PDB file of C-alpha atoms and ligand atoms in Angstrom:
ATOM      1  CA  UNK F 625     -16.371  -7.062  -8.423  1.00 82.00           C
ATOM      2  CA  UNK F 626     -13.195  -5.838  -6.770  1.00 95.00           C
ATOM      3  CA  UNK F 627     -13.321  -5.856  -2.713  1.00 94.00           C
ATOM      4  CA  UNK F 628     -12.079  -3.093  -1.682  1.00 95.00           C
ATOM      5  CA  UNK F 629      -8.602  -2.890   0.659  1.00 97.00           C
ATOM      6  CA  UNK F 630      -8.146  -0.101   3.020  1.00 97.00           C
ATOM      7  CA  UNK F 631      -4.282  -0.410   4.643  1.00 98.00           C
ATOM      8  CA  UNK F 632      -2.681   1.134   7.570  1.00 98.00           C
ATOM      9  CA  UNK F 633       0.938   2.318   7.219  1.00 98.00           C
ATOM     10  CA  UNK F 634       1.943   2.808  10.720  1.00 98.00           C
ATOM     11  CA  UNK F 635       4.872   4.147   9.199  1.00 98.00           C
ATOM     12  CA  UNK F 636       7.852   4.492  12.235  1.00 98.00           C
ATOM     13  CA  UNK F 637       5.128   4.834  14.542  1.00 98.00           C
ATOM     14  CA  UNK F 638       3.558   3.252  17.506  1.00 98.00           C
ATOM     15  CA  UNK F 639       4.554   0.705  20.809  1.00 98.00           C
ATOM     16  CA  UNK F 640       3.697  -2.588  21.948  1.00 98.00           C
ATOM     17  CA  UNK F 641       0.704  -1.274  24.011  1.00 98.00           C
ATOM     18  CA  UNK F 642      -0.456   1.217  21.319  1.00 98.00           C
ATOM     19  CA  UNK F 643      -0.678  -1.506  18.504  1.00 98.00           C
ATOM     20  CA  UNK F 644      -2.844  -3.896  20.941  1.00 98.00           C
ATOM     21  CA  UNK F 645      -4.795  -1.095  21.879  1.00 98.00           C
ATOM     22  CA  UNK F 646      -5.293  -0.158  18.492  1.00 98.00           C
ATOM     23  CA  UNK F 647      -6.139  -3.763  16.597  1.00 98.00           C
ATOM     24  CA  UNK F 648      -8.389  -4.659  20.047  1.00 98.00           C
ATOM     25  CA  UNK F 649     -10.555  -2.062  19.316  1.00 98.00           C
ATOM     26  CA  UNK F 650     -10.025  -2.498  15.512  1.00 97.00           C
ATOM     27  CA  UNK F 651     -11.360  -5.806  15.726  1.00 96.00           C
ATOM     28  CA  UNK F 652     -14.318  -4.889  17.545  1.00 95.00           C
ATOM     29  CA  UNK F 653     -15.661  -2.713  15.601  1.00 94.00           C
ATOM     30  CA  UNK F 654     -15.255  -4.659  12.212  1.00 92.00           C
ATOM     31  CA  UNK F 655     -15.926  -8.104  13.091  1.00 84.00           C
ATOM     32  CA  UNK F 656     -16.916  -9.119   9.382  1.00 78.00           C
ATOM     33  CA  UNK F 657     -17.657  -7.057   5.958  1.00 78.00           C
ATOM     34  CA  UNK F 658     -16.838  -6.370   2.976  1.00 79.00           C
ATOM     35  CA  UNK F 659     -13.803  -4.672   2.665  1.00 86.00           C
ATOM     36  CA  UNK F 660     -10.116  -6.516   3.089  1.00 94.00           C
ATOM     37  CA  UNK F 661      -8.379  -3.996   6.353  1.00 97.00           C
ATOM     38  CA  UNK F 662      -4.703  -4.623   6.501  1.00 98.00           C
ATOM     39  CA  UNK F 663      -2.752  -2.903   9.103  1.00 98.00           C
ATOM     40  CA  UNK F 664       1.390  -2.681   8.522  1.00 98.00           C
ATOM     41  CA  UNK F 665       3.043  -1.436  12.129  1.00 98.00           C
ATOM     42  CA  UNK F 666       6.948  -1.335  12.193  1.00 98.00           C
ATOM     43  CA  UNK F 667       8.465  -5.163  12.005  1.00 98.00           C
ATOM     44  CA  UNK F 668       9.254  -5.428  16.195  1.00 98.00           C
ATOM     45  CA  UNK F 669       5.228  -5.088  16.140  1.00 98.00           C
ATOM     46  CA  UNK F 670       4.268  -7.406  13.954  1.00 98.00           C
ATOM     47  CA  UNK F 671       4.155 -10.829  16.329  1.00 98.00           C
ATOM     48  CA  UNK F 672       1.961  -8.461  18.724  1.00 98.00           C
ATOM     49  CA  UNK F 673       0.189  -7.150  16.029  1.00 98.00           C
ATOM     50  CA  UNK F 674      -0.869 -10.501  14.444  1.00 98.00           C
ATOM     51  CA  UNK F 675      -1.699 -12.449  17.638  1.00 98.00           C
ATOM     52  CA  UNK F 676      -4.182  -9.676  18.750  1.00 97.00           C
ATOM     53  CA  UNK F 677      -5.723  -9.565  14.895  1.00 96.00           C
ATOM     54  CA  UNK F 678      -5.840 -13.657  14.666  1.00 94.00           C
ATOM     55  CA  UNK F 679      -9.160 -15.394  13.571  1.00 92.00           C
ATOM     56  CA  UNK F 680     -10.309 -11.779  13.048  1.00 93.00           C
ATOM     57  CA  UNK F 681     -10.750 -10.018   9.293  1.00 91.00           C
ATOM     58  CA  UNK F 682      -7.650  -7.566   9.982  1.00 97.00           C
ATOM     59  CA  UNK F 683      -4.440  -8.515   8.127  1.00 97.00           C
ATOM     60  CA  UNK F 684      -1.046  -7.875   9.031  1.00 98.00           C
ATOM     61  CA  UNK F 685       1.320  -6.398   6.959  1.00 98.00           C
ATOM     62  CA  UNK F 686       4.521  -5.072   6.794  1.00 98.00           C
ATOM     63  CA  UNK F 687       6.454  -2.061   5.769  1.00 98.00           C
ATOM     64  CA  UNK F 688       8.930  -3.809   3.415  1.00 98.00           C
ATOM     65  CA  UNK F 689      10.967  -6.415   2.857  1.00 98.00           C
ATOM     66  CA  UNK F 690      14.060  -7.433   1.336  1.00 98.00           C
ATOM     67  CA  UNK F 691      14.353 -10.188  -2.024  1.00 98.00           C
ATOM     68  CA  UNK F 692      17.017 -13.013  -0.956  1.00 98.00           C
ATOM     69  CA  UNK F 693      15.500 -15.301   1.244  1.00 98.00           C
ATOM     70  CA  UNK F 694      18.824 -15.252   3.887  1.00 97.00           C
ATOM     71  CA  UNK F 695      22.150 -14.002   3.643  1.00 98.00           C
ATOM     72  CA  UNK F 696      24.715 -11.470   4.731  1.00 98.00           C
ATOM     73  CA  UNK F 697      22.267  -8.494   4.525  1.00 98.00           C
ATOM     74  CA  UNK F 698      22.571  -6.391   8.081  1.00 98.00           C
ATOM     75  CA  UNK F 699      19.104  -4.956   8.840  1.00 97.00           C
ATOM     76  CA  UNK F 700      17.088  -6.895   6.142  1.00 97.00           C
ATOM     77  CA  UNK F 701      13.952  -8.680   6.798  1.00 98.00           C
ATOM     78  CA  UNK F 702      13.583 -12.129   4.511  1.00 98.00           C
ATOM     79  CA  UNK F 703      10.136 -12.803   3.589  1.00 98.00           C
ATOM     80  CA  UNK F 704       9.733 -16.262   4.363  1.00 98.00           C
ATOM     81  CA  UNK F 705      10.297 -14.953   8.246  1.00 98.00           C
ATOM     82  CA  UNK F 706       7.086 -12.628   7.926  1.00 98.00           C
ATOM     83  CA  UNK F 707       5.346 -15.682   6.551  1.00 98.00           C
ATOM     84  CA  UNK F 708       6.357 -17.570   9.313  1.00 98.00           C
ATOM     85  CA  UNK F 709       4.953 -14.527  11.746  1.00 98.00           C
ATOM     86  CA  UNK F 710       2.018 -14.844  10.157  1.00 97.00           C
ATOM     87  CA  UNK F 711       2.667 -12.074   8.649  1.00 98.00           C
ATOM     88  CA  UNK F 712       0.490 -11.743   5.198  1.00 98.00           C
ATOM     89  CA  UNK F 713       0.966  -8.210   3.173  1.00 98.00           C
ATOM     90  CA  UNK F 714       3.953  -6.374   2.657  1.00 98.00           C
ATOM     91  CA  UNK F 715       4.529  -2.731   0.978  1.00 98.00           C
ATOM     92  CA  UNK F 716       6.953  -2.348  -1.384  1.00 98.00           C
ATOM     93  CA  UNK F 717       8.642   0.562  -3.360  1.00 98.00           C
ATOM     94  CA  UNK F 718       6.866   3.297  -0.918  1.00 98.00           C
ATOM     95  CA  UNK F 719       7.860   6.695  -2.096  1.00 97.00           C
ATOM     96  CA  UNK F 720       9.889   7.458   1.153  1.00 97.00           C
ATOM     97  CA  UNK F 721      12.129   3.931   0.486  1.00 98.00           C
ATOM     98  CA  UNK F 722      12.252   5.806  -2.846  1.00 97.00           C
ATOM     99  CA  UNK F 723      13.216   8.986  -1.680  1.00 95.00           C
ATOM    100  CA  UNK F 724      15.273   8.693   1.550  1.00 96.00           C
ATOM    101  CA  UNK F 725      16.618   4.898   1.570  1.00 96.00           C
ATOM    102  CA  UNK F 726      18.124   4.452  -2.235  1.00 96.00           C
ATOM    103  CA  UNK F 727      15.123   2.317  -3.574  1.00 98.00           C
ATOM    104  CA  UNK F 728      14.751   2.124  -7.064  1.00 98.00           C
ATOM    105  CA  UNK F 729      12.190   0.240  -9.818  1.00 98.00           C
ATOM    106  CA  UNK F 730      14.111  -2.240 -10.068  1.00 98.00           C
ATOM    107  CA  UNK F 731      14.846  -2.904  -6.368  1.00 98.00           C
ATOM    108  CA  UNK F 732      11.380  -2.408  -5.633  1.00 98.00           C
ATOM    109  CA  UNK F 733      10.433  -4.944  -8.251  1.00 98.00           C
ATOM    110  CA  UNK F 734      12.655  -7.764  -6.687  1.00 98.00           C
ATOM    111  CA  UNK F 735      11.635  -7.277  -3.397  1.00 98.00           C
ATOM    112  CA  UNK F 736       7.885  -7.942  -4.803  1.00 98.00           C
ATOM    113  CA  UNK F 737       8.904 -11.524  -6.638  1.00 98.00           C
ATOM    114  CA  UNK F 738      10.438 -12.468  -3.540  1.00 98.00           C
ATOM    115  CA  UNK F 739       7.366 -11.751  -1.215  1.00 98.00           C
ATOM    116  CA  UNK F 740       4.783 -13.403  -3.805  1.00 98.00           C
ATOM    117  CA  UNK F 741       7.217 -15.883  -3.985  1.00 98.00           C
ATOM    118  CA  UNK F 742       6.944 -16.393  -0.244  1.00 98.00           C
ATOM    119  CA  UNK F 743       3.174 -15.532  -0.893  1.00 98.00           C
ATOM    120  CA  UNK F 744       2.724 -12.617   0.704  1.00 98.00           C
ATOM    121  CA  UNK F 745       0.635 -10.287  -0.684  1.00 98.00           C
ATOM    122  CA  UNK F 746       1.978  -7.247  -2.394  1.00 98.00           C
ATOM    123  CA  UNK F 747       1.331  -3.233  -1.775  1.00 98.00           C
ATOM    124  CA  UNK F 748       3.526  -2.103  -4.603  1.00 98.00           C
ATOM    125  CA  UNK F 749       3.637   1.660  -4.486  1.00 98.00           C
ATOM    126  CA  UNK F 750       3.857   4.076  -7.321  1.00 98.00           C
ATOM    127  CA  UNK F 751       3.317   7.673  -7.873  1.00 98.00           C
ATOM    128  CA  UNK F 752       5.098  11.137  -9.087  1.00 97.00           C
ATOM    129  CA  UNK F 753       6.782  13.931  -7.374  1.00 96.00           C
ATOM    130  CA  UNK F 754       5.252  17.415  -7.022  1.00 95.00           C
ATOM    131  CA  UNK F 755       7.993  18.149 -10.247  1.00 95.00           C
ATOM    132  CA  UNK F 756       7.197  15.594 -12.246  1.00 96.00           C
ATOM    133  CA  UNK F 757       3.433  16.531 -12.051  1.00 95.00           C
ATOM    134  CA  UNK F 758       4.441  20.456 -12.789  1.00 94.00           C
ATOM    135  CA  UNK F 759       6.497  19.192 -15.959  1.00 96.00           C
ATOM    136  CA  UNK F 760       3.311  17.303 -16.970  1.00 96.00           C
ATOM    137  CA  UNK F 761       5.292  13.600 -16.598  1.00 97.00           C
ATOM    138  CA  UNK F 762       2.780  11.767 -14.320  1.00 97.00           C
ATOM    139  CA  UNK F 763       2.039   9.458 -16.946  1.00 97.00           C
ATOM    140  CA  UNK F 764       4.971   8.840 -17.830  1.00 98.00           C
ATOM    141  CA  UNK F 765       6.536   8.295 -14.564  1.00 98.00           C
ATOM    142  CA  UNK F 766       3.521   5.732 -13.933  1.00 98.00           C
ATOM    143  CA  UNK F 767       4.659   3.798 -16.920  1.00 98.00           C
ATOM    144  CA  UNK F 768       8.374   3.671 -15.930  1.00 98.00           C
ATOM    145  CA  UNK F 769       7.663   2.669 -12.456  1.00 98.00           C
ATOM    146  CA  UNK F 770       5.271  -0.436 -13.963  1.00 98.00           C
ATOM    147  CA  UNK F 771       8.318  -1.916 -16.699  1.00 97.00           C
ATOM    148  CA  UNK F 772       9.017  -5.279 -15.909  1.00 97.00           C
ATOM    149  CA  UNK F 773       5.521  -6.260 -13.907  1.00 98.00           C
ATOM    150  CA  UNK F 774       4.657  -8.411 -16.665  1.00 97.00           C
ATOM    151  CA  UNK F 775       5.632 -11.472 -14.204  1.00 96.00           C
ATOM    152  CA  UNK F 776       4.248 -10.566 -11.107  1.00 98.00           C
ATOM    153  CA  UNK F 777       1.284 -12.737  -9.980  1.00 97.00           C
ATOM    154  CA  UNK F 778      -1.899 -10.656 -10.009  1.00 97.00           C
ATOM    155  CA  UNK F 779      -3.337 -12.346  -7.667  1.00 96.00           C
ATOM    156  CA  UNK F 780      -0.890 -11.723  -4.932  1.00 98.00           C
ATOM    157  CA  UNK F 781      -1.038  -7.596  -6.205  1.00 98.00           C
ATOM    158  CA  UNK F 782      -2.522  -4.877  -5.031  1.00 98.00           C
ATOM    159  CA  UNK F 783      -1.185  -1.831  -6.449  1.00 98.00           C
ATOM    160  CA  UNK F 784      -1.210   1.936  -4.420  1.00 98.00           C
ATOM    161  CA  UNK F 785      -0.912   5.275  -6.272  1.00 98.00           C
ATOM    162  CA  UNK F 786       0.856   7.703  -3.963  1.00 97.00           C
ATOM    163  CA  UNK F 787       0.770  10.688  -5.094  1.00 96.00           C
ATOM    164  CA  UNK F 788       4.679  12.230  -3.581  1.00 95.00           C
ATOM    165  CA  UNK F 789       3.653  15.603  -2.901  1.00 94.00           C
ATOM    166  CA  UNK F 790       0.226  14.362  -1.077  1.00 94.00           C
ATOM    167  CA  UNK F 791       1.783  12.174   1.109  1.00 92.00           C
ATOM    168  CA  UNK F 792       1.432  13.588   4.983  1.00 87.00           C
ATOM    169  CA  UNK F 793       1.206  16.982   3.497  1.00 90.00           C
ATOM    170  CA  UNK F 794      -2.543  17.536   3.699  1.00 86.00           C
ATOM    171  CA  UNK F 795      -2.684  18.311   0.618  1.00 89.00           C
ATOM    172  CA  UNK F 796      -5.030  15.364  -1.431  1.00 91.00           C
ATOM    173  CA  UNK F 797      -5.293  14.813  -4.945  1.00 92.00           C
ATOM    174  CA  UNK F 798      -8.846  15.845  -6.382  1.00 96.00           C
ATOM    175  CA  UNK F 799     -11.244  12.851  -6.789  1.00 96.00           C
ATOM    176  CA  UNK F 800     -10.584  13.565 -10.476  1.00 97.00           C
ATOM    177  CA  UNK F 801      -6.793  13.795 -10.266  1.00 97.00           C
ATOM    178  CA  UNK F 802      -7.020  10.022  -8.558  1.00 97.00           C
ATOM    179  CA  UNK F 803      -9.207   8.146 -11.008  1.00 98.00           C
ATOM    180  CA  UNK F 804      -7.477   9.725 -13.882  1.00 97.00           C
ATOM    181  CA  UNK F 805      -4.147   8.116 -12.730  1.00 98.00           C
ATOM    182  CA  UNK F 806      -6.055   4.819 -11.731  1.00 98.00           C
ATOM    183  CA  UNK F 807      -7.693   4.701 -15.046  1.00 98.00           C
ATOM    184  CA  UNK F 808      -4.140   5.179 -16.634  1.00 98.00           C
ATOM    185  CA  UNK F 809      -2.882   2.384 -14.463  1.00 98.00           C
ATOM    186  CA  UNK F 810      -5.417   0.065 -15.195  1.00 97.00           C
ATOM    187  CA  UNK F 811      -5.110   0.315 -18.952  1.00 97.00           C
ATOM    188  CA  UNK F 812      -1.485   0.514 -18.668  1.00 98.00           C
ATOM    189  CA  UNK F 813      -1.289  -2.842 -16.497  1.00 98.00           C
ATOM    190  CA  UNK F 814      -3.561  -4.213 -18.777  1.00 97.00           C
ATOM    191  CA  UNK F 815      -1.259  -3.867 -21.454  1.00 96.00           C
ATOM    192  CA  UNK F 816       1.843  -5.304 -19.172  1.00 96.00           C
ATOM    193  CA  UNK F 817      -0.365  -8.485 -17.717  1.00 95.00           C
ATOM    194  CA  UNK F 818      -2.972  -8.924 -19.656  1.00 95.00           C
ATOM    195  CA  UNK F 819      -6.667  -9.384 -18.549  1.00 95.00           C
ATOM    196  CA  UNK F 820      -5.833 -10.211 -14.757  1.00 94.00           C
ATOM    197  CA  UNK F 821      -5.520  -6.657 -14.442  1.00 93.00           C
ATOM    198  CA  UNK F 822      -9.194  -5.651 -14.444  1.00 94.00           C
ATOM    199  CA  UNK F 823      -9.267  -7.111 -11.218  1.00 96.00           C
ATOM    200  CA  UNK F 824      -6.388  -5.792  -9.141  1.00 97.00           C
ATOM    201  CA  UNK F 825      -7.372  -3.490  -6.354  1.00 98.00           C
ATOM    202  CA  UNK F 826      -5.652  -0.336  -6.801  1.00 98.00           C
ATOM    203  CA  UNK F 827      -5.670   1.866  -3.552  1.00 98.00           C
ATOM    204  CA  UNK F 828      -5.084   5.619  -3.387  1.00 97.00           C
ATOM    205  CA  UNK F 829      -2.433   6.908  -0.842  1.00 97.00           C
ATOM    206  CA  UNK F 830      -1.738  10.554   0.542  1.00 96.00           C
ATOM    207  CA  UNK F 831      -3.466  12.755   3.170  1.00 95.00           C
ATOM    208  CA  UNK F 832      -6.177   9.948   3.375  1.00 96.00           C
ATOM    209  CA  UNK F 833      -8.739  11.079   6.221  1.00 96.00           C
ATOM    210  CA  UNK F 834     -12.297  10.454   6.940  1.00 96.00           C
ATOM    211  CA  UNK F 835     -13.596  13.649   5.224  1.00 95.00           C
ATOM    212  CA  UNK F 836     -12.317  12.879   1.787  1.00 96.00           C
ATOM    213  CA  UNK F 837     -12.680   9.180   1.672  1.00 96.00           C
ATOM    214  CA  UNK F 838     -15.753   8.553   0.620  1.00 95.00           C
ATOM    215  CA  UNK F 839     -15.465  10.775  -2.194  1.00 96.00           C
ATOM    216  CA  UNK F 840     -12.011   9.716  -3.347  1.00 96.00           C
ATOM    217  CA  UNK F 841     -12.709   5.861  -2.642  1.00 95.00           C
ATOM    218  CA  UNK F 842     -16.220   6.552  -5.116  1.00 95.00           C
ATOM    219  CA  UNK F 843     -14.168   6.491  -8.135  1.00 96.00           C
ATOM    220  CA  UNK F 844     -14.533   3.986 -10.489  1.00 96.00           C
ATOM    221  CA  UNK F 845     -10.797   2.813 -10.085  1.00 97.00           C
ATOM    222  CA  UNK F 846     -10.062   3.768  -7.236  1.00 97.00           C
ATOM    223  CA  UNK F 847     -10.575   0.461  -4.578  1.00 97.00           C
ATOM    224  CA  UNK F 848      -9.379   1.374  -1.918  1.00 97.00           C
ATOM    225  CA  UNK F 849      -6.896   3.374   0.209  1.00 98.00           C
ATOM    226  CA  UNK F 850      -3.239   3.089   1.840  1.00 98.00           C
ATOM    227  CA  UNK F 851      -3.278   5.317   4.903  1.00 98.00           C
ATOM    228  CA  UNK F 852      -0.861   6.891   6.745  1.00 98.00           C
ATOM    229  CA  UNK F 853      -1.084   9.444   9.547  1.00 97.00           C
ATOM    230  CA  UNK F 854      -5.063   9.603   9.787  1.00 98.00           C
ATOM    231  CA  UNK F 855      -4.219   5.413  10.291  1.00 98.00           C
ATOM    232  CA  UNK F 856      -2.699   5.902  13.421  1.00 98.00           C
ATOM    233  CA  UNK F 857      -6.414   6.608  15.281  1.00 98.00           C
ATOM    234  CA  UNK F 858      -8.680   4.240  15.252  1.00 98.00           C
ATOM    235  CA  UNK F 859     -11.549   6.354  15.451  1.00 98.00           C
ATOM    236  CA  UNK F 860     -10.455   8.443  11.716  1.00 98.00           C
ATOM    237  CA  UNK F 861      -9.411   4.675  10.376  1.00 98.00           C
ATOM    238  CA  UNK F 862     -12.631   3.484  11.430  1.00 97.00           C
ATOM    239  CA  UNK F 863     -14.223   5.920   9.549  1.00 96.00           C
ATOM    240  CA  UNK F 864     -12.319   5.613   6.518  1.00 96.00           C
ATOM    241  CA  UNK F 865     -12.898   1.772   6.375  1.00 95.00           C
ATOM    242  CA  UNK F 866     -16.496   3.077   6.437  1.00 92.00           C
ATOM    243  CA  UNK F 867     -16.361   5.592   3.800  1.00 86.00           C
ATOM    244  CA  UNK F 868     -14.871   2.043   1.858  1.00 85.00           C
ATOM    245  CA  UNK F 869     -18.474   0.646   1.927  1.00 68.00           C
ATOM    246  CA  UNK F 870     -17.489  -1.269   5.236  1.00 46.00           C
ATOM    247  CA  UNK F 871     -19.901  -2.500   7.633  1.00 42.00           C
ATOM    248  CA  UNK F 872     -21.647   0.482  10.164  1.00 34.00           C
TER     249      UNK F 872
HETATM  250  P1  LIG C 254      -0.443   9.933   4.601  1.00 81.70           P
HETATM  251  O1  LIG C 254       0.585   8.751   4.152  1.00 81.70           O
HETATM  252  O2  LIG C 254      -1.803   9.317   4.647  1.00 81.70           O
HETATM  253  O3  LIG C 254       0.053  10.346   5.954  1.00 81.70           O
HETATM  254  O4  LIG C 254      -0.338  10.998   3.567  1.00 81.70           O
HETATM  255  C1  LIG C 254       0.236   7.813   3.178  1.00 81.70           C
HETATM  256  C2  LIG C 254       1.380   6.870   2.920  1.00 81.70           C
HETATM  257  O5  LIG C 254       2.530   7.329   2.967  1.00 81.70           O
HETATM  258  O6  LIG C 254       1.180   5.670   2.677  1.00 81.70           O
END
């Protein structure tokens, strides 16, 4: 039985007070359950972030993180430092690193060995472009963005299907357009790492919101969510983390 994750990506959002404000209440409302909630603010909020959500079931996370461990690298974070934040997830390879910072596969990739290696949990993101799906290459760009995973831990994975052209547009893929690509992934990482991968979480990602959730999140592969603007109140996360199968 996978539990199911259901992640906040705060994206370049929120303040000191807001994040407080936000995990307080978080908290309170989901004191234990079933599902894993992880929520990633930008890095100057993470010590906030994870001495509000400490001894509680909320895990911090961050946005990304870079795959040396020090060096000259102006305006990287090292993942041994989240670690020491008490930091415990980290995203990787989201489709807006992708499209508007120069991230690759391959970059992506390395950043993910160097958080497992500093045993972070991983939130690797993959997922096509509004052209790709019109030329019919979804598959195939699933398969290109997996190469190489065949040495990532699984059990430091959790793997996020994002959609491009869903992402903060409003527009969500169909219940049916998710678990198809979720069922591809999970026979496709099967392939790459072997049996390990019947039990990764993989968590859909774009236009998340408390009306669709339930419905998207009831697919047989589909474990979860990665949330982005509906993440940002707690009242529509709450909700989501509901639609999950979380507690009342
Ligand atoms: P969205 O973002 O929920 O605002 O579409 C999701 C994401 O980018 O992770």
């Amino acid at each position: 039985m996978r539990i199911p994750v259901v992640a906040a990506n705060w994206k370049m959002h929120g303040s000191v007070e807001s994040i407080q404000a936000f995990l307080e209440s978080l908290v309170d409302r989901f004191p234990s359950g079933e599902s894993q909630v992880v929520v990633c603010p930008p890095f100057p909020l993470l010590p906030a972030a994870v001495l509000v959500a400490s001894g509680s079931r909320v895990a911090i996370g961050a946005q990304n993180c870079h795959w040396e461990n020090k060096g000259a690298f102006t305006g990287e974070v090292a993942p041994p430092l989240l670690r020491e934040l008490g930091v415990a997830w980290v995203i990787v390879g989201h489709s807006e690193r992708r499209q508007l910072f120069g991230e690759r596969d391959e970059t992506a990739l390395k950043r993910a060995h160097a958080a497992q290696a500093a045993g972070l949990q991983v939130i690797f993101c993959v997922g096509e472009t509004l052209e790709q799906r019109e030329r019919d290459e979804t598959l195939a760009v699933l398969e290109r963005q997996t190469q190489g995973w065949q040495d990532l831990k699984p059990g430091l994975l959790t793997v996020a299907y994002e959609p491009v052209w869903a992402i903060g547009t409003g527009r969500t893929a169909s219940p049916a357009q998710a678990q198809e690509a979720h069922a591809f992934l999970r026979r496709r990482l099967g392939e790459v790492m072997g049996p390990a991968a019947a039990g990764l979480r993989l968590l859909y990602g774009g236009s998340v919101k408390p009306d669709n959730a339930a419905e998207l999140l009831g697919q047989l592969d589909v474990d979860g969510a990665l949330v982005g603007g509906a993440s940002l109140d707690v009242d529509s996360f709450s909700a989501i983390i509901r639609g999950a199968g979380g507690p009342g």
